């Protein structure tokens, strides 16, 4: 329920009770209502700005998450390459050992 609806309900309630309200009171109530309505609009604008910022941040998070996934896959590729290279080093070391034994025989 927005401020206008609240104000209208209040006016209807007061007028339905057939009470006489001095004009000065009505003017005070109207000015208070206008202030409240202005504050409400300011708050609505702030909410819109915050929602916009939230959407921007959410998009950034999605981009960062995708980057993390790409980096994780790259790490996995590099780890598999390291394993392959370690295996090759092991093969080369065994060949060196064989060659050294042949050199010792000569």
C-alpha atoms as one frame of an Amber mdcrd trajectory, in Angstrom:
protein
   0.000   0.000   0.000   1.505   3.320  -1.014   1.317   6.662   0.783  -1.573
   7.939  -1.321  -3.777   4.985  -0.426  -2.964   5.410   3.248  -3.816   9.098
   3.111  -7.098   8.438   1.301  -8.083   5.785   3.839  -7.281   8.158   6.662
  -9.383  10.920   5.123 -12.290   8.539   4.495 -12.130   7.271   8.050 -12.135
  10.758   9.485 -14.946  11.951   7.220 -16.995   8.846   7.866 -16.919   9.604
  11.581 -18.467  12.984  10.804 -15.855  14.715  12.837 -15.044  18.284  12.168
 -11.356  18.762  11.576  -9.972  22.255  11.653  -8.480  23.363   8.353  -5.104
  23.932   9.991  -4.990  20.269  11.022  -5.841  19.205   7.503  -3.064  21.398
   6.126  -0.579  19.973   8.622  -1.618  16.447   7.703  -1.306  17.240   4.018
   2.160  18.702   4.440   3.243  15.674   6.478   1.801  13.438   3.824   3.722
  15.265   1.117   6.943  14.937   3.109   6.316  11.235   3.625   5.483  10.769
  -0.012   8.693  12.529  -1.006  10.711  10.336   1.364   8.994   7.277  -0.033
   9.921   8.284  -3.583  13.526   8.856  -2.531  13.603   5.413  -0.956  12.084
   3.879  -4.066  14.807   5.491  -6.156  17.460   4.179  -3.797  15.987   0.698
  -4.078  16.105   0.928  -7.869  19.736   2.058  -7.765  20.632  -0.748  -5.378
  18.841  -3.301  -7.546  20.771  -2.061 -10.551  24.058  -2.281  -8.658  23.121
  -5.773  -7.480  22.504  -6.880 -11.065  25.874  -5.455 -12.132  27.616  -7.228
  -9.267  25.777 -10.447 -10.022  26.990 -10.270 -13.618  30.529  -9.687 -12.400
  30.279 -12.712 -10.142  29.106 -14.844 -13.063  32.022 -13.636 -15.185  34.473
 -14.348 -12.374  32.993 -17.803 -11.828  33.426 -18.632 -15.483  37.025 -17.382
 -15.327  37.648 -19.592 -12.304  36.285 -22.586 -14.215  38.570 -21.813 -17.166
  41.557 -21.445 -14.856  40.706 -24.710 -13.091  40.608 -26.533 -16.413  43.948
 -24.966 -17.368  45.435 -26.140 -14.070  44.187 -29.662 -14.772  45.787 -29.566
 -18.248  49.060 -28.313 -16.775  48.980 -31.008 -14.094  48.545 -33.701 -16.731
  51.441 -32.193 -18.718  53.617 -32.271 -15.595  52.770 -35.942 -15.111  53.688
 -36.682 -18.727  56.969 -34.778 -18.367  57.768 -36.573 -15.103  57.153 -39.862
 -16.866  59.493 -38.817 -19.680  62.138 -37.801 -17.155  61.856 -41.228 -15.593
  62.293 -42.884 -18.984  65.284 -40.670 -19.801  66.872 -41.391 -16.422  66.548
 -45.104 -17.008  68.121 -44.681 -20.460  70.966 -42.695 -18.919  71.461 -45.521
 -16.446  71.585 -48.035 -19.289  74.043 -45.876 -21.255  76.246 -45.429 -18.202
  76.364 -49.154 -17.703  77.367 -49.583 -21.359  80.092 -46.957 -20.938  81.398
 -48.759 -17.866  81.509 -51.994 -19.805  83.586 -50.365 -22.517
